[in-house]
Structure formats: C-alpha cells, structure tokens
CSV table of C-alpha atoms and ligand atoms in Angstrom, one decimal:
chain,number,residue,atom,x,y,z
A,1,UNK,CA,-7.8,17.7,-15.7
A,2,UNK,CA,-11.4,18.6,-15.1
A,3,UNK,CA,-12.6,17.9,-11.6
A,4,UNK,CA,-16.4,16.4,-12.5
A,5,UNK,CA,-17.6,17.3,-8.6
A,6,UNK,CA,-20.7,18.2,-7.2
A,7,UNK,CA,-19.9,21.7,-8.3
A,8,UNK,CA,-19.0,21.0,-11.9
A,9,UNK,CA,-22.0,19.1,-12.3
A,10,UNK,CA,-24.1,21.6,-10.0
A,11,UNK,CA,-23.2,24.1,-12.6
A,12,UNK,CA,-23.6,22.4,-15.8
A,13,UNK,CA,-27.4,21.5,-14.6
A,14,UNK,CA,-28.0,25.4,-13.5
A,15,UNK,CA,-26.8,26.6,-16.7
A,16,UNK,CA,-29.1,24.5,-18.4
A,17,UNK,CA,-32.4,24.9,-16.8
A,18,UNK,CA,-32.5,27.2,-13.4
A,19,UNK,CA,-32.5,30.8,-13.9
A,20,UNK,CA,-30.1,31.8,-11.1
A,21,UNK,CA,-32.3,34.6,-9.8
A,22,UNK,CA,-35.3,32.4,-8.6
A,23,UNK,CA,-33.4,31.1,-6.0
A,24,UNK,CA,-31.6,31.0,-2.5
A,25,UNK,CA,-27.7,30.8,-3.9
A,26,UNK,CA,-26.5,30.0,-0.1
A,27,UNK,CA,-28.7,27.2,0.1
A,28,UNK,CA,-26.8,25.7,-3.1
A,29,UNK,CA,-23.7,25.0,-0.7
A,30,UNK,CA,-24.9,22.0,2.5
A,31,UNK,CA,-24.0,22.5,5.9
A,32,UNK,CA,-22.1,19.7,5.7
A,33,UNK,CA,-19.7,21.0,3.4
A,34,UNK,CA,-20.1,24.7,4.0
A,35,UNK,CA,-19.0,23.8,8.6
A,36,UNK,CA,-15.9,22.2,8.5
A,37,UNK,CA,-14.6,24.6,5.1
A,38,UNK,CA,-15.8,27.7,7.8
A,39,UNK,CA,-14.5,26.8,10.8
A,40,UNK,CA,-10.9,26.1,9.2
A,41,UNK,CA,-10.9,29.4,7.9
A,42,UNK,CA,-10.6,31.7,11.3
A,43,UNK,CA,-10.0,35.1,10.0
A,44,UNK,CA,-13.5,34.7,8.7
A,45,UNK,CA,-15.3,34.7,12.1
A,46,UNK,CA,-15.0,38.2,12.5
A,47,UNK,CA,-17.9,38.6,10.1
A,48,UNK,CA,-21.3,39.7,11.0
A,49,UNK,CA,-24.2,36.6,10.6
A,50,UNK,CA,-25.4,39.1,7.6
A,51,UNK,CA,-21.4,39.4,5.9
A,52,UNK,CA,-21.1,35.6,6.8
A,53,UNK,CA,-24.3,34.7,4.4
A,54,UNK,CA,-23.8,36.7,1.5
A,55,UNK,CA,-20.2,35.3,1.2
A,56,UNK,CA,-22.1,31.5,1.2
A,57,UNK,CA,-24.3,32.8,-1.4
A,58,UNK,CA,-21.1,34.4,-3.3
A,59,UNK,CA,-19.2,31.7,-3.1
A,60,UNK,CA,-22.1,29.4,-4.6
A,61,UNK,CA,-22.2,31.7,-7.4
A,62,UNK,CA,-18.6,31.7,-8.0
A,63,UNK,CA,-18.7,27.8,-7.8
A,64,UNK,CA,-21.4,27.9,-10.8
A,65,UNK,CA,-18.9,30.5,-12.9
A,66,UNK,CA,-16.1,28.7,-12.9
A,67,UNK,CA,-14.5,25.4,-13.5
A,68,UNK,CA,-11.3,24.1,-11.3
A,69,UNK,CA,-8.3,22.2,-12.7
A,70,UNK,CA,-5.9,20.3,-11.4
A,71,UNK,CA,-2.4,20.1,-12.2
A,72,UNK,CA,-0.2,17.1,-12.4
A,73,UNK,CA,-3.2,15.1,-11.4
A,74,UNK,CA,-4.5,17.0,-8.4
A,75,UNK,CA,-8.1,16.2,-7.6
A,76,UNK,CA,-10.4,18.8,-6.7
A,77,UNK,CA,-12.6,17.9,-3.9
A,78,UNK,CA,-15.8,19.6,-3.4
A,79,UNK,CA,-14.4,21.3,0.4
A,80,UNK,CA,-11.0,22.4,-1.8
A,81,UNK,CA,-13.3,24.7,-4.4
A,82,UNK,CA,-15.1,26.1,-1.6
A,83,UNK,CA,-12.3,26.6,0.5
A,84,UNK,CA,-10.8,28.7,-2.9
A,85,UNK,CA,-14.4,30.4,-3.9
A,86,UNK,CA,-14.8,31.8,0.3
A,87,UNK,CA,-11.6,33.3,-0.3
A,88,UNK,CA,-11.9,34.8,-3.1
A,89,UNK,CA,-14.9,36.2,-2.5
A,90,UNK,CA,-14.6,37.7,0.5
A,91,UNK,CA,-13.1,41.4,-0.9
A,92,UNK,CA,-16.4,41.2,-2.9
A,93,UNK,CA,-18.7,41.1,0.1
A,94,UNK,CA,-19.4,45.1,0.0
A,95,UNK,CA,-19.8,45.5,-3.4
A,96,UNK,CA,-23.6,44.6,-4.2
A,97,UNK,CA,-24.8,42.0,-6.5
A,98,UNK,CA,-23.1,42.8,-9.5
A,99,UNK,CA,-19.8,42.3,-7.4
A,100,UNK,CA,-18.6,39.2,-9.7
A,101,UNK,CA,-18.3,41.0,-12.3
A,102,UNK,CA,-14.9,42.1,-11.4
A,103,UNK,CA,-13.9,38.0,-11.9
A,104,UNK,CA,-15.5,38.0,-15.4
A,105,UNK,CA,-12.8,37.9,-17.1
A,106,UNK,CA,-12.0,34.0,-16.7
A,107,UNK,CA,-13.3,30.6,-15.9
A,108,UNK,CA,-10.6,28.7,-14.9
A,109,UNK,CA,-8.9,28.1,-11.7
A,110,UNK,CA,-5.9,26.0,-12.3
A,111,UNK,CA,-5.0,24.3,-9.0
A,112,UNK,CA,-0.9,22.8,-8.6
A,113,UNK,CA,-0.1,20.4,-5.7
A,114,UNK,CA,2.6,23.1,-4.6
A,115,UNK,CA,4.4,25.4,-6.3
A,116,UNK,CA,5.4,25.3,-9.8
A,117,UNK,CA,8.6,26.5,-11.7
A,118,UNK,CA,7.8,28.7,-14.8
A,119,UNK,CA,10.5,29.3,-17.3
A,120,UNK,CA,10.3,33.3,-18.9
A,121,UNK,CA,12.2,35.4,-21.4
A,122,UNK,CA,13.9,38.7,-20.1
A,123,UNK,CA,15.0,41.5,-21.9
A,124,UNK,CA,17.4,43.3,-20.3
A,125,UNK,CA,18.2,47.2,-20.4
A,126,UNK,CA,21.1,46.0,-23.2
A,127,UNK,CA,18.4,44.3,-25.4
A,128,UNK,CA,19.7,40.5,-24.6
A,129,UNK,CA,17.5,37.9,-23.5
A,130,UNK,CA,17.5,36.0,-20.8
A,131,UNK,CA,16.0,32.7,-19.9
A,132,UNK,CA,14.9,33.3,-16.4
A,133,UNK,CA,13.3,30.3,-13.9
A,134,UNK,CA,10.6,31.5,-11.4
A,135,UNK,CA,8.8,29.6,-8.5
A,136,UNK,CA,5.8,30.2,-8.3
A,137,UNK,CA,2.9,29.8,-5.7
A,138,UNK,CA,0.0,31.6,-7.7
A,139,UNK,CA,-0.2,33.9,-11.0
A,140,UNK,CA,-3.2,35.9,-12.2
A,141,UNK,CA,-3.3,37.2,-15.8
A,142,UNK,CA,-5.6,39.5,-17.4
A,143,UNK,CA,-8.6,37.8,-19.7
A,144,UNK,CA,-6.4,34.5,-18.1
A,145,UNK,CA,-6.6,31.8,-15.7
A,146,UNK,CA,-5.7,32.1,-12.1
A,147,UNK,CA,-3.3,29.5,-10.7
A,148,UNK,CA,-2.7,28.3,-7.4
A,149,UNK,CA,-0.6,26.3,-5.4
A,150,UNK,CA,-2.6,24.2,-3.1
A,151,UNK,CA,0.1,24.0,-0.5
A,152,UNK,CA,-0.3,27.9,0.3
A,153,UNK,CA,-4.0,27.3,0.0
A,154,UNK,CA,-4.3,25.1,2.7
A,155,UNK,CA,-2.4,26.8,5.7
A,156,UNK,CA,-4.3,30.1,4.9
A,157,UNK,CA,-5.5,29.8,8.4
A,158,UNK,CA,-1.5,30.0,10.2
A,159,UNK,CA,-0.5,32.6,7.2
A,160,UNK,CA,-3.0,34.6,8.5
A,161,UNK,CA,-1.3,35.3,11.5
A,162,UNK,CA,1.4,36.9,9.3
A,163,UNK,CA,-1.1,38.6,7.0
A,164,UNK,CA,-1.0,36.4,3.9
A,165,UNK,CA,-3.1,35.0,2.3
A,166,UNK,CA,-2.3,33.6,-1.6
A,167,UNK,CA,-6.1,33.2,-2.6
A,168,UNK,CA,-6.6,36.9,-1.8
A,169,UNK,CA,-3.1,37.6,-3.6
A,170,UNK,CA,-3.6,36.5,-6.6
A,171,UNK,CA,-7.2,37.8,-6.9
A,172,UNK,CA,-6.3,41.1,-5.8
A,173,UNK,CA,-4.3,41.2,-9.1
A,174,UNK,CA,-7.5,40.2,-10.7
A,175,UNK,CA,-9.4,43.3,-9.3
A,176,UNK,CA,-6.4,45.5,-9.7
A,177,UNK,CA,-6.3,44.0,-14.1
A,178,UNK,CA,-9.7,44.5,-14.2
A,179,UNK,CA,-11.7,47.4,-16.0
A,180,UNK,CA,-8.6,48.7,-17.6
A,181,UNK,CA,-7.8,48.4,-21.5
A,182,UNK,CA,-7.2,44.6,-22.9
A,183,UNK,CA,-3.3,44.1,-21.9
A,184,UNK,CA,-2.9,46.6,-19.2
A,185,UNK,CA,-0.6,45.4,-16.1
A,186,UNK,CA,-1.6,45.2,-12.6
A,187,UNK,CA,-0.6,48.8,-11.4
A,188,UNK,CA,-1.5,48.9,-7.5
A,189,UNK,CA,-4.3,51.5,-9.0
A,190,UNK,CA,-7.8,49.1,-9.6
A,191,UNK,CA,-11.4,51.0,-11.0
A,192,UNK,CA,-12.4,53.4,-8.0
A,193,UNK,CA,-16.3,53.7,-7.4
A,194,UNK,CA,-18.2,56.6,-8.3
A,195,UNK,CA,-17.9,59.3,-5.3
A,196,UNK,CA,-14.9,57.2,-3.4
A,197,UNK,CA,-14.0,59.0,-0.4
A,198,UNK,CA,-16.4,62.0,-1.3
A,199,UNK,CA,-13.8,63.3,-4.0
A,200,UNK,CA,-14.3,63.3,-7.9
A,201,UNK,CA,-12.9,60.4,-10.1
A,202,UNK,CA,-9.7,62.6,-10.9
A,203,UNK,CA,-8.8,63.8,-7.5
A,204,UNK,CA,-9.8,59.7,-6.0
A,205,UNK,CA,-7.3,58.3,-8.6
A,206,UNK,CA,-4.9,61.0,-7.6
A,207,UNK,CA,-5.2,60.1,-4.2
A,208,UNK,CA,-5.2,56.6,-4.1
A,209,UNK,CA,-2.1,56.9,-5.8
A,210,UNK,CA,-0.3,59.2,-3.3
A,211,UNK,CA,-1.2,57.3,-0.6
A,212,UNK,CA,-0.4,53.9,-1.8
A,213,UNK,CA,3.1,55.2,-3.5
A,214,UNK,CA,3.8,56.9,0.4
A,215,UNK,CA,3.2,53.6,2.0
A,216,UNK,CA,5.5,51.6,-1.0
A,217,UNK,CA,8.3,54.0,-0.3
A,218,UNK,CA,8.1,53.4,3.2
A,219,UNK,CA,7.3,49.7,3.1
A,220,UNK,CA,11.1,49.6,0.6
A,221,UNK,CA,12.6,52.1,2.9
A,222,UNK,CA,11.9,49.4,6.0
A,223,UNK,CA,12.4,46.1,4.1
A,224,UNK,CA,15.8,47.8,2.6
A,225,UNK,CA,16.7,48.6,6.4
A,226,UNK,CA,16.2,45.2,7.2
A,227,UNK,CA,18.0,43.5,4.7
A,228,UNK,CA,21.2,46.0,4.6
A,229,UNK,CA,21.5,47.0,8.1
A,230,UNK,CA,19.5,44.2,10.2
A,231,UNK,CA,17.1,46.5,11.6
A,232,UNK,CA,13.5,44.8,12.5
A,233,UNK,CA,11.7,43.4,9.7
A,234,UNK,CA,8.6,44.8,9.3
A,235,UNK,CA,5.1,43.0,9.6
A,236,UNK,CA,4.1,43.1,6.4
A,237,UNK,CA,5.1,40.9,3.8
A,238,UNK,CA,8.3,42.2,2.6
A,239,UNK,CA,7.3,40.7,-1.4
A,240,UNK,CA,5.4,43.6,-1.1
A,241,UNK,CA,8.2,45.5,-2.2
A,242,UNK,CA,9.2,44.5,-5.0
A,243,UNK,CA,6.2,46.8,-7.3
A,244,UNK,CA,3.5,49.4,-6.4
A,245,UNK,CA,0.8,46.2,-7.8
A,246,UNK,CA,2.3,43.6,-5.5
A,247,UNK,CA,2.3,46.1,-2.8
A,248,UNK,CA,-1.0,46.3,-3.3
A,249,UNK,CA,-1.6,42.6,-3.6
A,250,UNK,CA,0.1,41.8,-0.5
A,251,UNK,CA,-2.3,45.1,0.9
A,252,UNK,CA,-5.2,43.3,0.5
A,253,UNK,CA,-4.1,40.1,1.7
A,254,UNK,CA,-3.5,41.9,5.2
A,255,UNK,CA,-6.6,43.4,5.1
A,256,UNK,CA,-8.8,40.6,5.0
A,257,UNK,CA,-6.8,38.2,6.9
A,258,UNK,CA,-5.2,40.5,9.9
A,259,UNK,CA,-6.5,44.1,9.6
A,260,UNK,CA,-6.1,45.1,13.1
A,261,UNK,CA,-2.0,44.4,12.3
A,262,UNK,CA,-2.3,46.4,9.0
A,263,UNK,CA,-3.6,49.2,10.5
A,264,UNK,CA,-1.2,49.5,13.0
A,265,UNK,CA,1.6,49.1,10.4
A,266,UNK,CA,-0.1,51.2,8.1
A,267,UNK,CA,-3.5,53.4,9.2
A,268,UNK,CA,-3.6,55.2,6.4
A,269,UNK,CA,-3.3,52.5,3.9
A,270,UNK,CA,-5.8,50.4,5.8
A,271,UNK,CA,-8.3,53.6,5.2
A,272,UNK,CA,-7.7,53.5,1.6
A,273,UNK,CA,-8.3,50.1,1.3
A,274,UNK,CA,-11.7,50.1,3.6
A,275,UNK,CA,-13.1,53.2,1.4
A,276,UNK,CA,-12.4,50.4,-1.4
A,277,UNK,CA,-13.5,47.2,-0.8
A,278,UNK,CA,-16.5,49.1,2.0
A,279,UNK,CA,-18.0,51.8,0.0
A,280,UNK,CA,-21.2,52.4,1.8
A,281,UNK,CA,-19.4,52.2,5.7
A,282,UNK,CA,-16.9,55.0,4.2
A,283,UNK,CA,-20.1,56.9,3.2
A,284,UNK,CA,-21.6,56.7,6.2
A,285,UNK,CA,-18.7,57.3,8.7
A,286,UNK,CA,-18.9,61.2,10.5
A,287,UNK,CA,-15.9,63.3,8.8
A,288,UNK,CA,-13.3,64.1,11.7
B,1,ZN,ZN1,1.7,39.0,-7.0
C-alpha cells in the first residue's frame, strides 16, 4: 500500500513542475514536523548547526526520491518517513551534493509493523536444498527495495546506546551493493573515493580490506569467546560476526549512533570508517 502523505504528494507536484535546484530543500520539511522527529533522535545532537541543516535538506530530497510502503496495512505517517529519510541520510552528510546517488538504485521503502518471516532455498555443500525460515527486521537488495521493520525503527534512540541502529543497517548494505557490477553481493568493501587516506585506489582497496578483515577476526575471535567459554561479550553487535559485509553493516551502525564506544572497541576501524563517510576532515587532519 501506498502511503498518499504530504510527502508522496510533495513529490509528485515537484516532479511535475519545480526544478529542484531553484530552491531551499530544508525549507520543504516544517518545523513542526522536522522538532519532535529531531529531538527523538538523540544521537543526532552531536551535529554541528551546519551538519544538522544539510541532513534536513537531504532528508527532503530523499523524501521527494522515494515512495514508502506499508506492509500488512501499516500507514505511513509523514513524522515516520522522516524519521527513516534522517537516518538514512545521515552517512551521506560528507559526501557533497551528488551524495544520493549512492541510493539510486531504488525507490521503494517497504515498511512491516515488526519483523517479518521470509521463507528461502539453501543449497547445501551436498547439493540438497533446503527450505530455510528467516526473521527478519530489515533486508537491502541490490537494484531492490529496502525493507524495514518499524518496531526497530522506532526505539533507534535506546539501540543507540548499544550501537544499533537498523535504518543505518540496512543502508549500509545499500552503500556497500552500490557501484559494483549488476548482482554483486555486499562484501564489507563499498566504492572508495578518489585519494582515500592519501594512497592510490589499489593500495586503499587493499587496505580497507586488511583492516576491516583484522577487526572481523577479532570481532569472531571475541563473540566465539563469549559464546564457548562465557568470557565478556563484547560491545559491539555480535551479528556482526556472522560475514565481513554484516560486519561492516553493524560498523556503520556504531559509528553513527555511538562512535565514542566504537572507537574504544575498535580505533582503527573507527579511522577507516571516518576517512569513508568524512573525506575532506581525513584530508585535512596533520599526519602523526
Ligand atoms: Zn545485514
């Protein structure tokens, strides 16, 4: 079901008739909706009045790309797609104005009431299939919709305590899918920027990937301790490993939501992550 809010319409009479560039996109979402969505979302005070208005004017663009769904009759309320577009946005913030781009791939955001049980083929290593039921609370496919369950959605702002965040999750797969040849998996390895961290676009994709497999391996290494021999589990999400691209997923969630945990937990995977999604600030920073 199509949700035929202020958005949908918003969006059908900007396509039509208002070339986006002739005007203020922040002043597209009102204070009255744009406060209470804001205030609900803590993790996103710690951005500068200049970070804070460039996601509003984002998130208004995002809001005129895309059309949200709900499942088994969920109505989208206007607060609901912002809530959804600020998150999303946010690991776009540093990226300039083309940043959307990297969500050009789809249009629709399918929103469930909670989670949602997907039924799957498996081949195993034998060649026998098996039918296989998975819960899930968000999916992201490449060229596909991204799904959500609104249930996670709404108590981003307590998850965040814990570093999650299912919004950032799922588009983190999104970024990670994107620029790569039509059917490619999420990898844990997204498109690096021209120059990132001062090294060539061999030696950055051969870094990123030593640095993030280090941090996997030690991520398993302490979420195997945990479960085997009841040692402490550790802060971060311990989904994370389970693959090098949900490793990176759950990454990114802790970034945005709780970086000052991540980068205890992690330092070096919390610098890998800021030379991403912070180009320029990496730039500028004094080599040590
Ligand atoms: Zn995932």
């Amino acid at each position: 079901m199509s949700a035929d809010n202020a958005w949908a319409r918003l969006r059908r009479w900007a396509l039509g008739c208002w070339p986006w560039h002739a005007r203020d996109a922040g002043n597209d979402i009102p204070d009255a909706l744009w406060l209470p969505v804001w205030q609900r979302l803590s993790f996103l005070h710690l951005l500068s009045p200049v970070e804070a208005a460039r996601l509003r004017d984002l998130a208004a663009r995002f809001l005129r790309q895309k059309e949200f769904h709900g499942g088994q009759g969920l109505p989208i309320t206007d607060e609901m797609a912002l809530d959804i577009a600020l998150q999303a946005c946010l690991p776009l913030l540093h990226w300039g104005p083309g940043a959307l781009d990297w969500y050009g791939d789809f249009v629709v955001v399918v929103v469930h009431p909670d989670e949602v049980v997907a039924r799957r083929e498996v081949v195993d290593s034998a060649g026998v299939v098996h039918q296989v039921r998975d819960t899930l609370a968000g999916e992201a496919m490449a060229g596909g919709p991204v799904m959500l369950a609104w249930s996670h959605v709404a108590s981003a702002d307590t998850d965040a305590l814990r570093g999650h965040n299912l919004v950032i999750h799922e588009f983190a797969h999104k970024l990670d899918m994107r620029h790569k040849p039509l059917g490619s998996d999420a990898a844990g390895c997204p498109r690096l920027p021209a120059g990132y961290m001062g090294l060539s676009a061999k030696a950055a994709r051969a870094h990123w990937q030593a640095q993030l497999q280090q941090a996997y391996e030690q991520h398993r290494q302490a979420v195997a301790m945990h479960q085997r021999f009841g040692a402490e589990a550790p802060w971060l999400d311990a989904y994370g490993a389970t693959a090098p691209a949900e490793f990176f997923a759950v990454a990114c969630e802790a970034y945005f939501v709780n970086r000052q945990r991540l980068a205890q937990a992690h330092p070096a995977l919390c610098e890998l992550l800021q030379a991403f999604f912070e180009p320029a600030a990496a730039r500028a920073r004094p080599s040590a």
